[in-house]
XYZ file of C-alpha atoms in Angstrom:
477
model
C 3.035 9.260 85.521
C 4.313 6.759 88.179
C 4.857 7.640 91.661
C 8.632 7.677 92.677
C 8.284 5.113 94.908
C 6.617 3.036 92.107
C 10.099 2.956 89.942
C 12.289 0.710 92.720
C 15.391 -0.889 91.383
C 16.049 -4.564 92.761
C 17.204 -4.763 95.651
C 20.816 -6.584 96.317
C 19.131 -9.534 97.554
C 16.696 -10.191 94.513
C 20.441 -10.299 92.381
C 21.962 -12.737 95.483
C 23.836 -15.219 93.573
C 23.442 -17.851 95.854
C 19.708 -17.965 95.979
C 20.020 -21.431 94.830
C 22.318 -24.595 95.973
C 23.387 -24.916 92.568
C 24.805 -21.411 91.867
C 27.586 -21.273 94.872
C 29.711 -23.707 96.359
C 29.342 -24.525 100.236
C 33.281 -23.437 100.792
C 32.585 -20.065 98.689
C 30.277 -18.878 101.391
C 31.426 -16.443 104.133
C 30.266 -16.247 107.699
C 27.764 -13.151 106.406
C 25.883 -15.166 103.729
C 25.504 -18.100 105.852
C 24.092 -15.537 108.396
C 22.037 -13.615 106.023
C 20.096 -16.680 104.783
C 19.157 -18.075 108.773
C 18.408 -14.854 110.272
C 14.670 -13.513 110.358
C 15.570 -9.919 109.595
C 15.684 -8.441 112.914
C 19.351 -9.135 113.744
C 19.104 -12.691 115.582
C 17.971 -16.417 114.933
C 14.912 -17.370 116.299
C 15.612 -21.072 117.614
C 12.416 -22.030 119.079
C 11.159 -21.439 114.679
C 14.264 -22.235 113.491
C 13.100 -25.744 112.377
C 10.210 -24.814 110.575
C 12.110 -22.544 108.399
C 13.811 -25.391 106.221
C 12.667 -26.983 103.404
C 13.127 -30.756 104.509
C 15.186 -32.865 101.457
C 16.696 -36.264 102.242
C 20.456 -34.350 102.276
C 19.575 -32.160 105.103
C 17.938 -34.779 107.121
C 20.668 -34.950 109.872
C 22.318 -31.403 108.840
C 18.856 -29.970 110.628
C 19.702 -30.984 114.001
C 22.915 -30.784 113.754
C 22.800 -27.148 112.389
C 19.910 -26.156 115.887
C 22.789 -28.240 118.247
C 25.502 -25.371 117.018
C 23.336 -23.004 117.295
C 21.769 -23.310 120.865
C 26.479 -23.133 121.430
C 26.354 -19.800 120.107
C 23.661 -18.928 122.084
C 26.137 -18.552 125.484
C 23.204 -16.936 127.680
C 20.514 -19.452 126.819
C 18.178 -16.725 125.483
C 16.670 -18.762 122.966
C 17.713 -16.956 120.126
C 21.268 -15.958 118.609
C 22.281 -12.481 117.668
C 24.659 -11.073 115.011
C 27.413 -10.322 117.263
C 27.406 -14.160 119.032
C 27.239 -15.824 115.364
C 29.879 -13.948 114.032
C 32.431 -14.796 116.905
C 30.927 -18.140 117.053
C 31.986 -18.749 113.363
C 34.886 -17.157 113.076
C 36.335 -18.417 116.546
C 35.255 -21.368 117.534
C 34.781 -23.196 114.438
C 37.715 -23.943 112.379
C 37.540 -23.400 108.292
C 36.132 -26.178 106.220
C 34.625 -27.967 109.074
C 31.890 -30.206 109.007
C 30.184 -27.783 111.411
C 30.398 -25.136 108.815
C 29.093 -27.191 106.092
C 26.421 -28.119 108.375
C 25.124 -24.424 108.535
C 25.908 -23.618 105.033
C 24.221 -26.788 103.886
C 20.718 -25.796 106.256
C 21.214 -21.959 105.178
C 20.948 -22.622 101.679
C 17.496 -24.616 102.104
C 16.197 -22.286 104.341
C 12.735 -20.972 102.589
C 11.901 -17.179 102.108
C 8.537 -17.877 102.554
C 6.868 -16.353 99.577
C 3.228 -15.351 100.322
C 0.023 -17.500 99.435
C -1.810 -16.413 96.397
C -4.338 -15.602 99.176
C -2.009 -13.386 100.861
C -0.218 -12.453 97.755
C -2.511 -8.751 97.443
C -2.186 -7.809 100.768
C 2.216 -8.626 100.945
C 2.445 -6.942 97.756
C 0.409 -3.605 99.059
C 2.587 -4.030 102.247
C 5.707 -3.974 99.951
C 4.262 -0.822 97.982
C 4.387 0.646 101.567
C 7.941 -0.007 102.924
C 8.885 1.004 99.707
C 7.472 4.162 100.198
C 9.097 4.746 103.565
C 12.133 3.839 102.067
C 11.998 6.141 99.174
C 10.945 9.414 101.553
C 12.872 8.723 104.857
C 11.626 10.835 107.746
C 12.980 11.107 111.137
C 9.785 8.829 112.124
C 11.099 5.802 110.632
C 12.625 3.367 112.230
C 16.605 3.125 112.818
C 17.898 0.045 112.552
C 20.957 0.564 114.107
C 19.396 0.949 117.605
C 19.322 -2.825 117.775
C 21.985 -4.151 115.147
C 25.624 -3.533 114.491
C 26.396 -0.962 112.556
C 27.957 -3.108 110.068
C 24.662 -4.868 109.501
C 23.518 -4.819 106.173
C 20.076 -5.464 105.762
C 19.778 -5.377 101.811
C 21.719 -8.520 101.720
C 18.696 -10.216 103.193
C 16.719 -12.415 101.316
C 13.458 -10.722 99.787
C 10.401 -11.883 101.313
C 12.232 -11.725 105.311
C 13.767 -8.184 104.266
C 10.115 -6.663 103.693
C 8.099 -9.294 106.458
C 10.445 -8.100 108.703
C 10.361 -4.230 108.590
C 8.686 -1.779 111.311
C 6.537 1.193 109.800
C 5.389 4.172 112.377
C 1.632 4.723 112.776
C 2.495 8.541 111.757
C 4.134 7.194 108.191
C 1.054 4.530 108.202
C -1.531 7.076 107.678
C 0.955 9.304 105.333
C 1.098 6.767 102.879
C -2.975 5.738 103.818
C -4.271 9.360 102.712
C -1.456 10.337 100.078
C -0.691 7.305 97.946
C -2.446 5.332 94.904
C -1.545 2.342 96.466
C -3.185 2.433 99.109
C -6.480 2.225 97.057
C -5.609 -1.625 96.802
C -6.787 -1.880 100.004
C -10.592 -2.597 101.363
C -12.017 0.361 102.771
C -12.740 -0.951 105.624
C -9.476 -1.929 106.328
C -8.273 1.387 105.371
C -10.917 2.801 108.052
C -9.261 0.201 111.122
C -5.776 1.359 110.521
C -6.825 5.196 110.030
C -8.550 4.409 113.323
C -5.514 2.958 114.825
C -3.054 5.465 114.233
C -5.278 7.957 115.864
C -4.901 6.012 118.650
C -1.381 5.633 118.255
C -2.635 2.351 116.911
C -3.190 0.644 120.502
C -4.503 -2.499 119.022
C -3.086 -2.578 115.707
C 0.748 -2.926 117.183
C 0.187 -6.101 119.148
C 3.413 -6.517 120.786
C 3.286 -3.123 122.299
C 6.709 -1.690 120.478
C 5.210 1.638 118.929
C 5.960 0.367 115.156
C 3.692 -1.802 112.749
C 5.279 -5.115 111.712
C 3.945 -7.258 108.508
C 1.883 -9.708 110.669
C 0.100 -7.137 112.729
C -1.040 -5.042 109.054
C -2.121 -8.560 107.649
C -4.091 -8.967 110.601
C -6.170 -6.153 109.995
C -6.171 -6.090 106.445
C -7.279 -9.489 105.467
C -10.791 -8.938 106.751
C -13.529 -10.255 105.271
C -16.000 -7.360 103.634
C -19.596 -8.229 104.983
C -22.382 -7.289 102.493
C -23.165 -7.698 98.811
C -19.983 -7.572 96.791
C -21.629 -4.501 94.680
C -21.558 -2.518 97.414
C -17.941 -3.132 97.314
C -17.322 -1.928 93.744
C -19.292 1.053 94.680
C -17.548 2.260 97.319
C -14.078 1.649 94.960
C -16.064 3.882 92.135
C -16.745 7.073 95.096
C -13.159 6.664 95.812
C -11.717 6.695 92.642
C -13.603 10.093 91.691
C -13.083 12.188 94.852
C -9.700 14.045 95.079
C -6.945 12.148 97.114
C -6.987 14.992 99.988
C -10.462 14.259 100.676
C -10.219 10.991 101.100
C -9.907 11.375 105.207
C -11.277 8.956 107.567
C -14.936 10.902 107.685
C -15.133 10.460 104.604
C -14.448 6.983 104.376
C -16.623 5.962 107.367
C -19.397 8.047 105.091
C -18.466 6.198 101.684
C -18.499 2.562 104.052
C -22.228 2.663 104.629
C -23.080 2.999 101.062
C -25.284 -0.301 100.165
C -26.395 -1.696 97.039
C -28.613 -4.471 99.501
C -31.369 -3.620 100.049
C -31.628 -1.585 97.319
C -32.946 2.027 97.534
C -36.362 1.368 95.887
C -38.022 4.630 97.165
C -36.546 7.284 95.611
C -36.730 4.733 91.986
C -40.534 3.603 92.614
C -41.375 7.739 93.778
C -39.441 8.815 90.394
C -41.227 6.339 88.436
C -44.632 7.380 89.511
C -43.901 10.823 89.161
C -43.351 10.411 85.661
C -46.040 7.832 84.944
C -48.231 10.292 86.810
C -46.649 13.231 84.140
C -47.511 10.896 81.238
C -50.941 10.447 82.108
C -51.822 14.402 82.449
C -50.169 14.984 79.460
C -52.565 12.898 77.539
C -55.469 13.861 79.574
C -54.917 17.698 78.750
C -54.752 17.109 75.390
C -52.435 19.884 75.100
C -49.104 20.298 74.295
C -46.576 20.117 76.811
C -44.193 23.048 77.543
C -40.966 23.415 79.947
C -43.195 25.450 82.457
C -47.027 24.117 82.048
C -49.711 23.446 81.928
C -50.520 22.485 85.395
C -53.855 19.806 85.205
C -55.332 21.649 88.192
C -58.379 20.010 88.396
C -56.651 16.823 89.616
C -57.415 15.276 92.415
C -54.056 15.137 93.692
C -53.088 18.894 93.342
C -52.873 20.593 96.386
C -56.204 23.235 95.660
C -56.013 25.529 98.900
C -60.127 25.624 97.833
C -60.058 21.535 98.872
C -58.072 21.618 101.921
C -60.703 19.415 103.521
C -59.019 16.639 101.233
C -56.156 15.903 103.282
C -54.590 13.590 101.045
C -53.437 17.185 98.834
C -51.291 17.655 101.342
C -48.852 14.952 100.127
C -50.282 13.601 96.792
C -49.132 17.193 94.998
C -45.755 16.024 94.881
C -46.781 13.379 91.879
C -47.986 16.280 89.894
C -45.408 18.566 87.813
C -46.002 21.984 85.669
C -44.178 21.316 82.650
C -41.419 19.196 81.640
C -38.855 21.298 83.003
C -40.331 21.417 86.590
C -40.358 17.561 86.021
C -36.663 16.803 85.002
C -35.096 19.236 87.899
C -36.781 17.578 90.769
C -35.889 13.935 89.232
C -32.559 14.231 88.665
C -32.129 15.903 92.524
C -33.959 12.449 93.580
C -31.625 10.026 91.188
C -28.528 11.543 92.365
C -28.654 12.825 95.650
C -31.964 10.769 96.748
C -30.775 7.579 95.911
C -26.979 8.108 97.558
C -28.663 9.131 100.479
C -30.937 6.609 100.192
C -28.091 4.002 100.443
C -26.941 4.876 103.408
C -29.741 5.806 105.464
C -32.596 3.452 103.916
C -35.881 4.438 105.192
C -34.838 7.409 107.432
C -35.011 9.156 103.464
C -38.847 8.058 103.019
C -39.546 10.071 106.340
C -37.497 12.838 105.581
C -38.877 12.818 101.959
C -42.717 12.524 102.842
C -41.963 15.385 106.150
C -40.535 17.663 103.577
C -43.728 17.128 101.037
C -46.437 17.390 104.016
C -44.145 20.430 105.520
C -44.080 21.974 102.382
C -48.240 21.908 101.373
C -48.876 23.182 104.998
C -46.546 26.450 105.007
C -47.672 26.816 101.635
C -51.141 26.914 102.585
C -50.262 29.701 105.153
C -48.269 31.952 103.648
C -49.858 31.639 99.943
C -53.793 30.408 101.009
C -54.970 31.302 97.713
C -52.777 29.273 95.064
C -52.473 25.965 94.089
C -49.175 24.215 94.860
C -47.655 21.083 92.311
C -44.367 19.722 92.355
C -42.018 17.496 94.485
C -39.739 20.231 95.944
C -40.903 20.201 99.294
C -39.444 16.224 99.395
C -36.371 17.018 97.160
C -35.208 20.135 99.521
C -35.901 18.146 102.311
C -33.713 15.570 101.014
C -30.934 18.037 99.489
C -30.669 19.887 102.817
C -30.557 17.105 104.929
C -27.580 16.320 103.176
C -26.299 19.797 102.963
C -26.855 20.854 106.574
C -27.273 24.618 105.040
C -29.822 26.758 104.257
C -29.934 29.231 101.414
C -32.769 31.878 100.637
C -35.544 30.913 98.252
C -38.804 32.540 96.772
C -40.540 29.638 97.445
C -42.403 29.026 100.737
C -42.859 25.076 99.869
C -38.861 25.115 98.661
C -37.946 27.059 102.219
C -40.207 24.415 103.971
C -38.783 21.579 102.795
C -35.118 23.030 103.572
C -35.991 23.769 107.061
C -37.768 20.097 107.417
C -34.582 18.920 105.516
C -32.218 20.489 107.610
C -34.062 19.508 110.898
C -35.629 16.290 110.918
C -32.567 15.597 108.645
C -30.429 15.460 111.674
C -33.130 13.409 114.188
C -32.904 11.015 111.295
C -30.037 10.098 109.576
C -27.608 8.054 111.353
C -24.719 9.891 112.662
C -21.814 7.655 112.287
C -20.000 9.713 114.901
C -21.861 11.103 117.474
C -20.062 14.458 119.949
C -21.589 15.282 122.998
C -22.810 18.433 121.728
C -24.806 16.950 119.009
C -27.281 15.074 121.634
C -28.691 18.631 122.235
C -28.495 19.183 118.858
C -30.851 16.467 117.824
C -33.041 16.711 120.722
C -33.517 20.726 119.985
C -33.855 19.986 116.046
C -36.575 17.010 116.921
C -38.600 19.323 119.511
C -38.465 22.077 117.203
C -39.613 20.251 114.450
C -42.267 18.949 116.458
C -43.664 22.357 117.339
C -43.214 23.833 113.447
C -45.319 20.668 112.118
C -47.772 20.726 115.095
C -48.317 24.653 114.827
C -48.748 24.088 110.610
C -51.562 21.947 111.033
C -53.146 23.904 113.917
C -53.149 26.878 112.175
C -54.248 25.544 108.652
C -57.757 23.925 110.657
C -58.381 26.873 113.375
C -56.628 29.848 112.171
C -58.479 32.302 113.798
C -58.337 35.004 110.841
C -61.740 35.553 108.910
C -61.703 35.050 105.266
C -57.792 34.237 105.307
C -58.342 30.932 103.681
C -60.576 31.029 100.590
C -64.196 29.481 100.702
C -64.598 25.646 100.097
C -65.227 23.866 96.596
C -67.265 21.131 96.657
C -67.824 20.755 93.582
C -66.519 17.186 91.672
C -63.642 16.331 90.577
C -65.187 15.804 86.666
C -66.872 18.934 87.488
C -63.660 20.465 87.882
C -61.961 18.656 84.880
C -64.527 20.096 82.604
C -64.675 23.637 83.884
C -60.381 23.329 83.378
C -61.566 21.899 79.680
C -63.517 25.000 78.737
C -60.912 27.249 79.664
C -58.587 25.943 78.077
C -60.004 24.794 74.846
């Protein structure tokens, strides 16, 4: 279903019967049509531009000059421009009917160009038409009224297309209406959607250039036709979050958010970490030579399981997050990493890798502490870290390597990522979360090499590793 604003009727001027100089005589034109056709759409006639206006043929060679002469007469107070009021009694008064001074102006007004936009510009003027039409279609008490600098018998309709939109004035306030509520407005870059959010905020200080509180064409082409830095599939990505989430999300947070999503560099952690995590599955599975459920087995003789009996092997600490118990275990932590991993991933590049490998190392050491007696597999210490760091909550979980990886998550989460825009109070927040996290991690390890409780940890293996495969062997054969 189209918008309202979407079904417009033509307006007067796209019918205007004497678009061309073949479809009206010069003597069938009135003193409003010749005015309608030199004006710029504000209710006056810029001399000083006047010139450039015209589409130079060889019959309006000397009609040109003559055409600026009469008009710099109807300009009595030398302002450099004439108004509606001075050209009508200027016409009608002073110059007599079927004059060669009104031929002159009919003859320039009917070569004078609507300037039709480039094919360059051509997106942007026809997303800035979608816009006035908009305004048009749901009038406010915001909008503009015309008639506080025109006549009221001014009819703007009858001007020609192209200076009837180029010349309309939109209100920051109606700006960002039609910004957050509209389809249309999805034509635009987001970036460009971001600057003009930004700018009516500010009452749009640096968007309205001439300082008159309303948004003319010019000053919205200036900050729309921007040029997108980065690889153009970051570009299409951004368009593909936008066109999923639900129009009233789509504030200027959120946009800021979706901006710094990047396809360049791409976000080869979380893919190489998934892909050894599954090569890593593979390879147990065929060692075990047993076959594989949704919840085990668990190859615990590896060397990379965390084995509270090898602590002394500090490399358990992390390398347990490449081993899995059972497919299931496998597929949930993955699919966290694909989806949320990688989006986060895109946005805050390698601040991920140090949240992902705090979470794992976090994890194994509370583990170790609260459980010193089982073995600990899986990636979920990483994954929560990741998940929470994006969620910024913290929910209850049986797990002591799940709840350690949420509380790294959550903490080193905000040290790490980039805030794109940082409040006063979250300075303290970040230096409390970093201190604090400092303390958790530096108290884990402590306690895991001096905890000063007899027997709390169980006694050393040191047996091998193929010692340890063929012990797992036996009791499972």
């Amino acid at each position: 279903m189209n918008h309202p604003w979407e079904e417009i009727p033509l307006r007067p001027d796209q019918q205007m019967k004497f678009s061309t100089p073949a479809a009206r005589s010069q003597d069938d034109l009135q003193w409003k049509d010749v005015w309608y056709r030199l004006e710029e759409g504000r209710g006056s006639i810029n001399l000083a531009s006047f010139e450039e206006r015209i589409t130079r043929t060889p019959n309006n060679a000397q009609a040109i000059p003559q055409a600026l002469s009469l008009l710099r007469k109807a300009d009595t107070q030398q302002k450099g421009y004439v108004t509606y009021a001075e050209f009508r009694d200027f016409y009608n008064k002073r110059l007599q009917e079927n004059s060669w001074e009104r031929g002159v102006l009919t003859r320039v007004a009917l070569d004078v160009q609507d300037f039709s936009p480039s094919p360059e510009e051509e997106p942007v003027y026809n997303t800035w038409v979608d816009l006035v039409n908009y305004v048009h279609i749901t009038p406010s008490p915001l909008d503009f009224q015309w008639h506080w600098i025109v006549p009221t018998d001014y009819d703007r309709s009858r001007l020609p297309h192209s200076c009837f939109y180029r010349s309309e004035l939109v209100s920051p306030q109606r700006l960002r209406e039609w910004l957050l509520t509209t389809k249309a407005a999805d034509n635009l870059p987001n970036q460009a959607v971001i600057k003009l959010l930004e700018k009516c905020q500010s009452i749009l200080t640096d968007a309205d250039a001439n300082q008159d509180g309303y948004i003319e064409y010019k000053e919205f082409l200036r900050f729309v036709s921007i040029k997108t830095s980065g690889y153009r599939g970051s570009a299409v990505l951004r368009r593909g979050v936008l066109g999923v989430l639900p129009r009233g999300e789509r504030t200027l947070e959120t946009r800021r958010y979706i901006e710094e999503y990047s396809c360049w560099p791409p976000p080869l952690f979380m893919l190489l970490i998934t892909i050894a995590e599954i090569i890593t599955f593979i390879i147990y599975v065929v060692d075990m030579q047993e076959p594989i459920e949704g919840n085990g087995p668990c190859p615990t003789y590896s060397p990379l399981v965390f084995n509270p009996r090898r602590r002394y092997e500090a490399w358990r600490y992390i390398s347990y997050a490449l081993i899995h118990s059972g497919w299931v275990h496998l597929v949930n932590n993955l699919l966290v990493q694909m989806v949320l991993g990688v989006l986060l991933e895109m946005v805050h590049t390698w601040r991920v890798v140090v949240i992902y490998v705090t979470g794992v190392t976090a994890g194994s050491l509370a583990h170790s502490l609260y459980t010193p007696s089982f073995f600990l597999v899986g990636a979920s210490g990483g994954v929560y870290a990741v998940e929470y760091a994006h969620l910024g909550n913290l929910l209850m979980t049986g797990h002591m390597a799940h709840l350690a990886g949420a509380m790294t998550g959550l903490l080193i989460g905000v040290v790490m990522l980039r805030n794109l825009r940082k409040e006063n109070w979250e300075r303290y927040c970040w230096w409390t979360s970093l201190l604090l996290f400092i303390v958790l991690v530096t108290c884990g390890v402590l306690l895991n090499i001096f905890l000063p409780i007899p027997e709390y940890f169980p006694e050393n293996d040191w047996s091998t590793i193929s010692q340890n495969r063929e012990e797992w062997m036996r009791e499972h054969g």
